[in-house]
CSV table of C-alpha atoms in Angstrom, one decimal:
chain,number,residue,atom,x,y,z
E,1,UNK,CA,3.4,-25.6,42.5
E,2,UNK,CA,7.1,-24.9,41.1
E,3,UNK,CA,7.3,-22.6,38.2
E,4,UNK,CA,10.3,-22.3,36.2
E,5,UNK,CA,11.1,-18.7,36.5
E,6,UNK,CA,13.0,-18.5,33.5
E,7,UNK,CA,10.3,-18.3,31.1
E,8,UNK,CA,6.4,-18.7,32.1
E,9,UNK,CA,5.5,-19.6,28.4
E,10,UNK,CA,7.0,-22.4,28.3
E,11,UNK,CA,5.1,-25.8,27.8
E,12,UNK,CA,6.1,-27.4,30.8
E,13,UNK,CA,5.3,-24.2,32.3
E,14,UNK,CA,2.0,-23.9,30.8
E,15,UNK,CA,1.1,-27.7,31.5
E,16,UNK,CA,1.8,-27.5,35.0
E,17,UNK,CA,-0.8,-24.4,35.2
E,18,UNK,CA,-3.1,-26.0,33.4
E,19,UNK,CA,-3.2,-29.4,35.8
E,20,UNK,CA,-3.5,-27.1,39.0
E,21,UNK,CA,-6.7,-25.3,37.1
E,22,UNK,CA,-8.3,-28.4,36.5
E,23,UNK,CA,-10.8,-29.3,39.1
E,24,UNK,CA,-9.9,-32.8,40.9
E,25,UNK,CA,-13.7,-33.9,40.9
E,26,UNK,CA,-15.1,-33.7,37.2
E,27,UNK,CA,-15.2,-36.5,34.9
E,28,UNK,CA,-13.8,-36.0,32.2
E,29,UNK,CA,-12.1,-32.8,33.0
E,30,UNK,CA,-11.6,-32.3,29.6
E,31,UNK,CA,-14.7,-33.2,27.3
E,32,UNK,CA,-13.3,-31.9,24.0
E,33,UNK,CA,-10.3,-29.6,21.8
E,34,UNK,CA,-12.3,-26.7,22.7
E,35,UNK,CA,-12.3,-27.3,26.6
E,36,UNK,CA,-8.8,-27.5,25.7
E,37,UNK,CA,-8.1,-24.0,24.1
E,38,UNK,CA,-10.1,-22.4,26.8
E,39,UNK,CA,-7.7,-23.9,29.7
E,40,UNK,CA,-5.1,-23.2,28.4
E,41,UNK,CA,-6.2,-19.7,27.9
E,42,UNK,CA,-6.4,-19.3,31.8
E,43,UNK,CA,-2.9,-21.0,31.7
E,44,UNK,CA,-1.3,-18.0,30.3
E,45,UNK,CA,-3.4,-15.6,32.2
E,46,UNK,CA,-2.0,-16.8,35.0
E,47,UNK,CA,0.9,-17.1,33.6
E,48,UNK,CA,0.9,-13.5,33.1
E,49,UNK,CA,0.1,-12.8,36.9
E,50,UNK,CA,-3.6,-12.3,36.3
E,51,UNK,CA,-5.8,-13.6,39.3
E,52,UNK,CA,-9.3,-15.7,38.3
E,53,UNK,CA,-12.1,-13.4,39.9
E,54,UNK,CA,-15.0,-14.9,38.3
E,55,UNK,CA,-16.5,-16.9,35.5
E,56,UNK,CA,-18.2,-13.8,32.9
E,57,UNK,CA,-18.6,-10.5,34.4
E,58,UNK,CA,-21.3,-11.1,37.6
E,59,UNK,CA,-19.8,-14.6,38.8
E,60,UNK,CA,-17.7,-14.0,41.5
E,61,UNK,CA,-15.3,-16.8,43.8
E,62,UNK,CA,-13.1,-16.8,46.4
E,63,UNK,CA,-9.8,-15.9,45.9
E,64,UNK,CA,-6.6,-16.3,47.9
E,65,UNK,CA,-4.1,-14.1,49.4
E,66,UNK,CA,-1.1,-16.0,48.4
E,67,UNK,CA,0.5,-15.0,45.2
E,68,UNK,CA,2.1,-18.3,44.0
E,69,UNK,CA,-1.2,-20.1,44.7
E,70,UNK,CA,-3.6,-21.0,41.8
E,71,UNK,CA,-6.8,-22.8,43.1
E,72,UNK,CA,-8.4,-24.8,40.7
E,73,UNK,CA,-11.5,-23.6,38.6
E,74,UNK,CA,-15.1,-23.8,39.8
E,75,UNK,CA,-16.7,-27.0,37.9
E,76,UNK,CA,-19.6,-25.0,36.0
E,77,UNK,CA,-16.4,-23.8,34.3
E,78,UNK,CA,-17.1,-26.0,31.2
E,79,UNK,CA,-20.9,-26.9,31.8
E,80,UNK,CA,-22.0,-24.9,28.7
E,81,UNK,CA,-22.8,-27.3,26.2
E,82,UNK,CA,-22.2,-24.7,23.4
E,83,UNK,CA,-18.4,-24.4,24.0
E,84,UNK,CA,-18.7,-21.2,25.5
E,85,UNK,CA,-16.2,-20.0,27.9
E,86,UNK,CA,-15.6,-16.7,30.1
E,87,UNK,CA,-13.6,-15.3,32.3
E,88,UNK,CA,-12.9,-12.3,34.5
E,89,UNK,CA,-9.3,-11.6,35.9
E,90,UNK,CA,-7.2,-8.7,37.5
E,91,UNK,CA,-3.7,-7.7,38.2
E,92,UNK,CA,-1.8,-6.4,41.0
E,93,UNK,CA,-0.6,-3.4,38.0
E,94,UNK,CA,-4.0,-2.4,37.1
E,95,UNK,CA,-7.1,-1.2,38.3
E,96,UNK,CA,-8.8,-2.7,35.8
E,97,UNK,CA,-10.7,-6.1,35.2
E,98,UNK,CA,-9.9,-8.1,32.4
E,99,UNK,CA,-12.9,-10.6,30.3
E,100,UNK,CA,-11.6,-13.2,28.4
E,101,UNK,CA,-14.2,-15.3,26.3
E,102,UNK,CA,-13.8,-18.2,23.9
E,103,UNK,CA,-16.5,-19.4,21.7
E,104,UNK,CA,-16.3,-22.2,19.3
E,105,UNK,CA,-17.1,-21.3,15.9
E,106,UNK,CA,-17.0,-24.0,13.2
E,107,UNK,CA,-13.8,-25.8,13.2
E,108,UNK,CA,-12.1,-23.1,15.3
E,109,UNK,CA,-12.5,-21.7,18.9
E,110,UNK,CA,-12.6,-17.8,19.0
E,111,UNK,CA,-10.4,-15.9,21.8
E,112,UNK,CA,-11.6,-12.6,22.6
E,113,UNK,CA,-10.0,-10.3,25.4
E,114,UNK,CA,-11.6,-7.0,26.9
E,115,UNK,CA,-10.7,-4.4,29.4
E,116,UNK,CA,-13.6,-3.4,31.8
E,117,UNK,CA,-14.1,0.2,30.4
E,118,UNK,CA,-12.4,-0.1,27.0
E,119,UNK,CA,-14.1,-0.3,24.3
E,120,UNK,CA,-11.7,-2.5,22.6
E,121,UNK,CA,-12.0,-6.1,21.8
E,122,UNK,CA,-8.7,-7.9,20.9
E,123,UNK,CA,-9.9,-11.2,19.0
E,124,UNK,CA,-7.5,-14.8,18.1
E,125,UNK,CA,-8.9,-17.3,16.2
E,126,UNK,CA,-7.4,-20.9,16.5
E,127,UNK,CA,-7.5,-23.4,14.1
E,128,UNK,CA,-8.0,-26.9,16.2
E,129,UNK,CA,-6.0,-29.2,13.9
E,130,UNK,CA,-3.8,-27.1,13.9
E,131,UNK,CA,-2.7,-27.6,17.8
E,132,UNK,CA,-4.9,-30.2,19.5
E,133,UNK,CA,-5.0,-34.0,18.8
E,134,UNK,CA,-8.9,-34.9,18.4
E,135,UNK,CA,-8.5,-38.5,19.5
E,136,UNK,CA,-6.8,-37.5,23.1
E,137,UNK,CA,-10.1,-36.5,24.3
E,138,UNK,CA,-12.1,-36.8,26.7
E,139,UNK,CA,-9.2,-36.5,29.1
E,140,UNK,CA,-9.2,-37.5,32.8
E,141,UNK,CA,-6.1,-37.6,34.7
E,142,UNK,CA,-5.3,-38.5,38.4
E,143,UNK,CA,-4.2,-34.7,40.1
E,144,UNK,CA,-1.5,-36.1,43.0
E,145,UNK,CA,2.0,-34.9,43.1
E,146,UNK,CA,2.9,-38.7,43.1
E,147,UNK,CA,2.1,-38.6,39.0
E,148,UNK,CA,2.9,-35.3,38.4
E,149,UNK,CA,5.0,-35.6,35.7
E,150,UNK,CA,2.7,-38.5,34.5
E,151,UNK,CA,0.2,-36.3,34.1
E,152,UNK,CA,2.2,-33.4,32.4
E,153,UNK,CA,3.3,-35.9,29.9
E,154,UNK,CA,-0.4,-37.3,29.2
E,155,UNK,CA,-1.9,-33.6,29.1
E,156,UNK,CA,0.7,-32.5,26.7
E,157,UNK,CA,-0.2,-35.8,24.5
E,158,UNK,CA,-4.1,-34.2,24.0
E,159,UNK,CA,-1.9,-31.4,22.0
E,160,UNK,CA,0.3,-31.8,18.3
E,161,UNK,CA,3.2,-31.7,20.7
E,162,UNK,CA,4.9,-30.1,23.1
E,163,UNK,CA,6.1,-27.5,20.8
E,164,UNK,CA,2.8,-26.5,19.4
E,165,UNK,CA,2.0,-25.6,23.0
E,166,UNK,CA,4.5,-23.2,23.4
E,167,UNK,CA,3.5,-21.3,20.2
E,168,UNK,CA,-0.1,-21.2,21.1
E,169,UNK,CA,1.0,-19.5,24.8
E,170,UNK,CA,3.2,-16.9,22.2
E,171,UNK,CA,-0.2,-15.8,20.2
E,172,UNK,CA,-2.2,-15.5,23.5
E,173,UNK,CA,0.5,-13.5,24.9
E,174,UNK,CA,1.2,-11.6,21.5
E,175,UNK,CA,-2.6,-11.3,20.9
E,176,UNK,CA,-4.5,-10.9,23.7
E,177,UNK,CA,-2.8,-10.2,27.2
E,178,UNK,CA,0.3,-7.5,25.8
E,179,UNK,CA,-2.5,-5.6,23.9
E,180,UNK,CA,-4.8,-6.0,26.9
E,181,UNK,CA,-2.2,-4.7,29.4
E,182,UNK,CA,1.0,-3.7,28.0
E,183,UNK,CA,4.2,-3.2,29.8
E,184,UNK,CA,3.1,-5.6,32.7
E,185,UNK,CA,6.3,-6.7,35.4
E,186,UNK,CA,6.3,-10.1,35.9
E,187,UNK,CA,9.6,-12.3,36.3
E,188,UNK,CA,9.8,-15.1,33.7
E,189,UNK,CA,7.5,-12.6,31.8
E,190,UNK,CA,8.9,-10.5,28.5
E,191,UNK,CA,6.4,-8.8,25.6
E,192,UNK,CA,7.3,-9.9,22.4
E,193,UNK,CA,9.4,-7.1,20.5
E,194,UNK,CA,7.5,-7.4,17.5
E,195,UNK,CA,4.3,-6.5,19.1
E,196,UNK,CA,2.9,-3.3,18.2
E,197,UNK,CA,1.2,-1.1,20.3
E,198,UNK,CA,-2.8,-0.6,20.4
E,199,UNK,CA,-2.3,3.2,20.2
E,200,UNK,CA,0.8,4.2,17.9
E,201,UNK,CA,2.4,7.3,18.5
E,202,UNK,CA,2.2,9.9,15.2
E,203,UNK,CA,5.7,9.1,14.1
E,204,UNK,CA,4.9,5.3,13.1
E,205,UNK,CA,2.1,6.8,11.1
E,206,UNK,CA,3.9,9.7,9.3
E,207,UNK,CA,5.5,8.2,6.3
E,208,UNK,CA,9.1,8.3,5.9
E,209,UNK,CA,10.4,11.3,3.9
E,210,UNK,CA,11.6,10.6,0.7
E,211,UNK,CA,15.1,11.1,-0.2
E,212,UNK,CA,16.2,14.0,-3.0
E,213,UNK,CA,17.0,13.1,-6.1
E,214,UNK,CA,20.5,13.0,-7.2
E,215,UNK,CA,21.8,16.1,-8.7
E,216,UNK,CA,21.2,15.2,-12.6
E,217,UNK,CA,23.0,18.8,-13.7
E,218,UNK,CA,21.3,21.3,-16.2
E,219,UNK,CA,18.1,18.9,-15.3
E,220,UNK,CA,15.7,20.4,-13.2
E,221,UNK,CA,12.6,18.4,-14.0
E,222,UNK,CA,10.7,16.9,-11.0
E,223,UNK,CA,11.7,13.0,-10.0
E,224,UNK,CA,8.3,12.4,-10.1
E,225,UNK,CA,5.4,13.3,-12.4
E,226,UNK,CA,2.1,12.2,-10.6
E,227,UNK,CA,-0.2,12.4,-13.9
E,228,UNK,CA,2.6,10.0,-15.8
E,229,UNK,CA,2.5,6.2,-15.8
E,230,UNK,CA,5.8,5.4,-14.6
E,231,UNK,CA,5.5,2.0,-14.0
E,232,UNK,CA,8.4,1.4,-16.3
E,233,UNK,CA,11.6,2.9,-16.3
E,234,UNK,CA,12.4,5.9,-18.9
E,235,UNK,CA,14.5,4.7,-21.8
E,236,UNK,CA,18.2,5.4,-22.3
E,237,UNK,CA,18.6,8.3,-24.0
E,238,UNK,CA,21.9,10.4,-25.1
E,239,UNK,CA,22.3,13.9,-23.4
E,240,UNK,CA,21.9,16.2,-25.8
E,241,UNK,CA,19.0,13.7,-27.7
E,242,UNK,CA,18.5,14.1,-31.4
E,243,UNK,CA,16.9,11.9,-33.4
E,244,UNK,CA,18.3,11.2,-36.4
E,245,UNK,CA,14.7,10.1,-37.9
E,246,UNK,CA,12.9,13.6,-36.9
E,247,UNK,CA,12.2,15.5,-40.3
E,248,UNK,CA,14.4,18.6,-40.5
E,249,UNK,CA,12.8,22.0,-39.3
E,250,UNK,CA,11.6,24.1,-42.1
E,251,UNK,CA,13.5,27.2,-43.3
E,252,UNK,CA,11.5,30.7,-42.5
E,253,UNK,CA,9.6,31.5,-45.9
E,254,UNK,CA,10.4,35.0,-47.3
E,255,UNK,CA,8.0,37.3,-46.6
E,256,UNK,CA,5.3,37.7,-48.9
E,257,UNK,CA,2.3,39.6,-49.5
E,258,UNK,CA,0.2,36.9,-48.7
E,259,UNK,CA,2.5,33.4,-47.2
E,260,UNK,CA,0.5,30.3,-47.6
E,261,UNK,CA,0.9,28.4,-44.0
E,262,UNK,CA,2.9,25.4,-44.8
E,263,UNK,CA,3.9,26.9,-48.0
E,264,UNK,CA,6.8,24.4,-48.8
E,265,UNK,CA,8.9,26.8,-51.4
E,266,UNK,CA,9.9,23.8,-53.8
E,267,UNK,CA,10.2,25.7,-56.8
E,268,UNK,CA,11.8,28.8,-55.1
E,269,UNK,CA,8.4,31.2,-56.4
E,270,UNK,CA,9.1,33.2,-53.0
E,271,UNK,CA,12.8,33.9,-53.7
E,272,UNK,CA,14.5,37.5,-54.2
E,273,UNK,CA,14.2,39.0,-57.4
E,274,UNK,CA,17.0,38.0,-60.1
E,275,UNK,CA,17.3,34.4,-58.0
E,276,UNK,CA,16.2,31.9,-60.7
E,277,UNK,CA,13.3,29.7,-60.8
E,278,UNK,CA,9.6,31.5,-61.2
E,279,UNK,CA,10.3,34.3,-58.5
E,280,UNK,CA,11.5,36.9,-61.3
E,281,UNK,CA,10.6,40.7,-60.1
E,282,UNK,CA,7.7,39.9,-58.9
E,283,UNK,CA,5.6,37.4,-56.7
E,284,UNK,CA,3.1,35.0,-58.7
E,285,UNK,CA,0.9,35.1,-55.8
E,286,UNK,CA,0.2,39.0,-57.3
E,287,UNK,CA,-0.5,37.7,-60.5
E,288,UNK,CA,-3.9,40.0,-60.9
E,289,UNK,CA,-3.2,42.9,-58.9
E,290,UNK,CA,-2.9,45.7,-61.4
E,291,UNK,CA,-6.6,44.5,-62.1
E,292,UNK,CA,-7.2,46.2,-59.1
E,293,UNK,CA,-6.1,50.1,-59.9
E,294,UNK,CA,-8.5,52.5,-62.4
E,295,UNK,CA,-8.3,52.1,-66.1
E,296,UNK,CA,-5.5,53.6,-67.9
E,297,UNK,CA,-3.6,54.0,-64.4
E,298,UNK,CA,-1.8,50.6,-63.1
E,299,UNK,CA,0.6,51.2,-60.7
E,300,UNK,CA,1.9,54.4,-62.1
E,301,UNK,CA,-0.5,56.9,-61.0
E,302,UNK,CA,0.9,60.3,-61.4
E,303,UNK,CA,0.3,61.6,-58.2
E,304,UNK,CA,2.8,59.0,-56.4
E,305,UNK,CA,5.4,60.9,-58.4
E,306,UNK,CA,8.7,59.6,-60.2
E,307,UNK,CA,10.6,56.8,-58.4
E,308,UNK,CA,8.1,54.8,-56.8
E,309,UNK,CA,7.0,52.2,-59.0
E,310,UNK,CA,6.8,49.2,-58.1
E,311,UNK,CA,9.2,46.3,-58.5
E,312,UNK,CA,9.9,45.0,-62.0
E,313,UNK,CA,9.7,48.6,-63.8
E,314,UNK,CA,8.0,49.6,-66.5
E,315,UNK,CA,7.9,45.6,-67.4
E,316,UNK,CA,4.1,44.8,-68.2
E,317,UNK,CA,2.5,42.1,-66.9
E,318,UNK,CA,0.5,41.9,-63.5
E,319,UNK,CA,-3.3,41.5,-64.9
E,320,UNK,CA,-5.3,38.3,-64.7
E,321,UNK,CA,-4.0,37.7,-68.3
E,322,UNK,CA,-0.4,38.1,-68.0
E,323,UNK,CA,1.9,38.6,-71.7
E,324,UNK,CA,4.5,37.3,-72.8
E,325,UNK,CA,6.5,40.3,-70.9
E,326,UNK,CA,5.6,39.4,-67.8
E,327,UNK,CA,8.0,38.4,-65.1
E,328,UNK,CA,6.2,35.3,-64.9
E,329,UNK,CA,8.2,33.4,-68.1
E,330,UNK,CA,11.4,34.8,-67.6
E,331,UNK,CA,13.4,31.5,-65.9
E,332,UNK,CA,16.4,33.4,-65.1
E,333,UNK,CA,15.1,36.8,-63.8
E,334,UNK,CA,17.4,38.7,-67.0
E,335,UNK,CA,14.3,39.2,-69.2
E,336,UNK,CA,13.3,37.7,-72.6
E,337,UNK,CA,10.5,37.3,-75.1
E,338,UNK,CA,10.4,33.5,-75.4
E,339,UNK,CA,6.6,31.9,-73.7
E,340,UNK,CA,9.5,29.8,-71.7
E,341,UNK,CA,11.5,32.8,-70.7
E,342,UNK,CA,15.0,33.6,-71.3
E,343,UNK,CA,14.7,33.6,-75.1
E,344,UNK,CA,16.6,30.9,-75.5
């Protein structure tokens, strides 16, 4: 049989391996799609430079010597009348045996490839309609050299067309045999660049390192804040921000005796003395406080000595009835007799 060296996977390729697998003496050789999928499994296992060993993992057949010869396959290869399929390959790169198994399940035939000694299982599922023409089967051909290209042309009718035949020999390759035995040496033979390795080194699974973020001046806040939702981006905002809607900060109270919190100072009652309003000499939050010394005594006791009365001066005023004297009604801080202050 001549291959075309310059790419194995090809469908004229892959039909001519296909007619040499078929055995000459069955009838039909081909009973059904699934038959099909399963041949043309072996086609690109030995397409690959596998050699057929055996059908499952204790059949064993004859093999020959030659490297460019393919004998065909044993007929019990498709006596199962569950569409099962297996079989057991090596290669001249490996000391390993190879099991490859296809199973129909539903509307789709199952392709699953194992090392001998791996535990891995590398699985392909093909959808029939996909690739195979229901109505070309069952297939029978005549296998002379006479028809050759006869025969090519009516194998490659039992699939979509010739195209889809091709692309099923790329998933076998890309699925089963590259993962099965990577970096195999075969001419007319390439792995797929795309395919990834079974066991990745620990740079493809580090994750790429992020890049810093761009120098943003007297901003030193993180580019990312893990307990935010920033699944929007932050609004546009003028550097320094103000908004001219925020209430104006309060002024600082004068201090006081006793300074309500939140006090707002509205009527000025906590200004200095002499500063208008109600603040006068003294603080109406004291109204009460002389209440608070002995009888007869106030805030002039005798022993403090001269000079340290307090503020306001000898103006009464200070008990929890206040007169008419007391700081209280003077409006303008200058003293007065009137209940309004001021006298006027």
């Amino acid at each position: 049989m001549s291959i075309n060296k310059g790419n194995v996977f090809s469908s004229k390729n892959l039909c001519e391996y296909m007619l040499s697998s078929l055995p000459k003496e069955a009838s039909p050789q081909l009973r059904d799609p699934y038959d099909a999928v399963a041949l043309i499994s072996h086609a690109c296992m030995l397409a690959a430079g596998f050699r057929l060993q055996g059908l499952g993992e204790d059949h064993r057949i004859e093999t020959s010597s030659e490297p460019d010869s393919f004998p065909p396959l044993p007929p019990e290869w498709n006596a199962s009348t569950t569409s099962n399929y297996a079989f057991r390959y090596a290669h001249t790169q490996s000391s390993l045996q190879y099991i490859l198994k296809i199973s129909r399940l539903g509307s789709k035939a199952v392709i699953n490839g194992l090392g001998i000694g791996d535990d891995r299982v590398h699985t392909l599922e093909i959808a029939i309609k996909d690739f195979l023409s229901p109505n070309s089967f069952p297939f029978t051909c005549s296998l002379t050299d006479s028809n050759l290209q006869t025969n090519e042309n009516k194998l490659a009718a039992c699939f979509i067309s010739a195209g889809r035949i091709a692309d099923l020999g790329a998933m076998v390759k890309f699925q089963i045999i590259q993962k099965l035995a990577p970096g195999l040496r075969k001419e007319g033979y390439e792995e797929s660049a795309h395919a990834a390795s079974t066991t990745p080194d620990a740079s493809a699974q580090r994750p790429p390192a992020r890049e810093p973020p761009p120098d943003r001046g007297g901003d030193h806040s993180p580019a990312h804040d893990p307990l935010r939702d920033d699944r929007l981006p932050p609004a546009a905002q003028p550097h320094p921000f103000r908004d001219p809607l925020a209430a104006e900060p309060r002024r600082p109270y004068p201090a006081g005796d006793f300074p309500p919190p939140g006090f707002e100072d509205e009527y000025e009652m906590n200004g200095p003395p002499g500063a208008g309003g109600m603040g006068g000499g003294r603080r109406p939050l004291n109204i009460g406080e002389r209440d608070l010394y002995p009888p007869g005594l106030g805030p002039h006791d005798p022993l403090r000595g001269p000079g340290l009365a307090p503020a306001g001066g000898g103006m009464g005023g200070g008990g929890m009835h206040p007169t008419f004297d007391d700081p209280l009604f003077r409006g303008d801080g200058r003293g007065g007799v009137g209940p309004y202050g001021g006298g006027r």
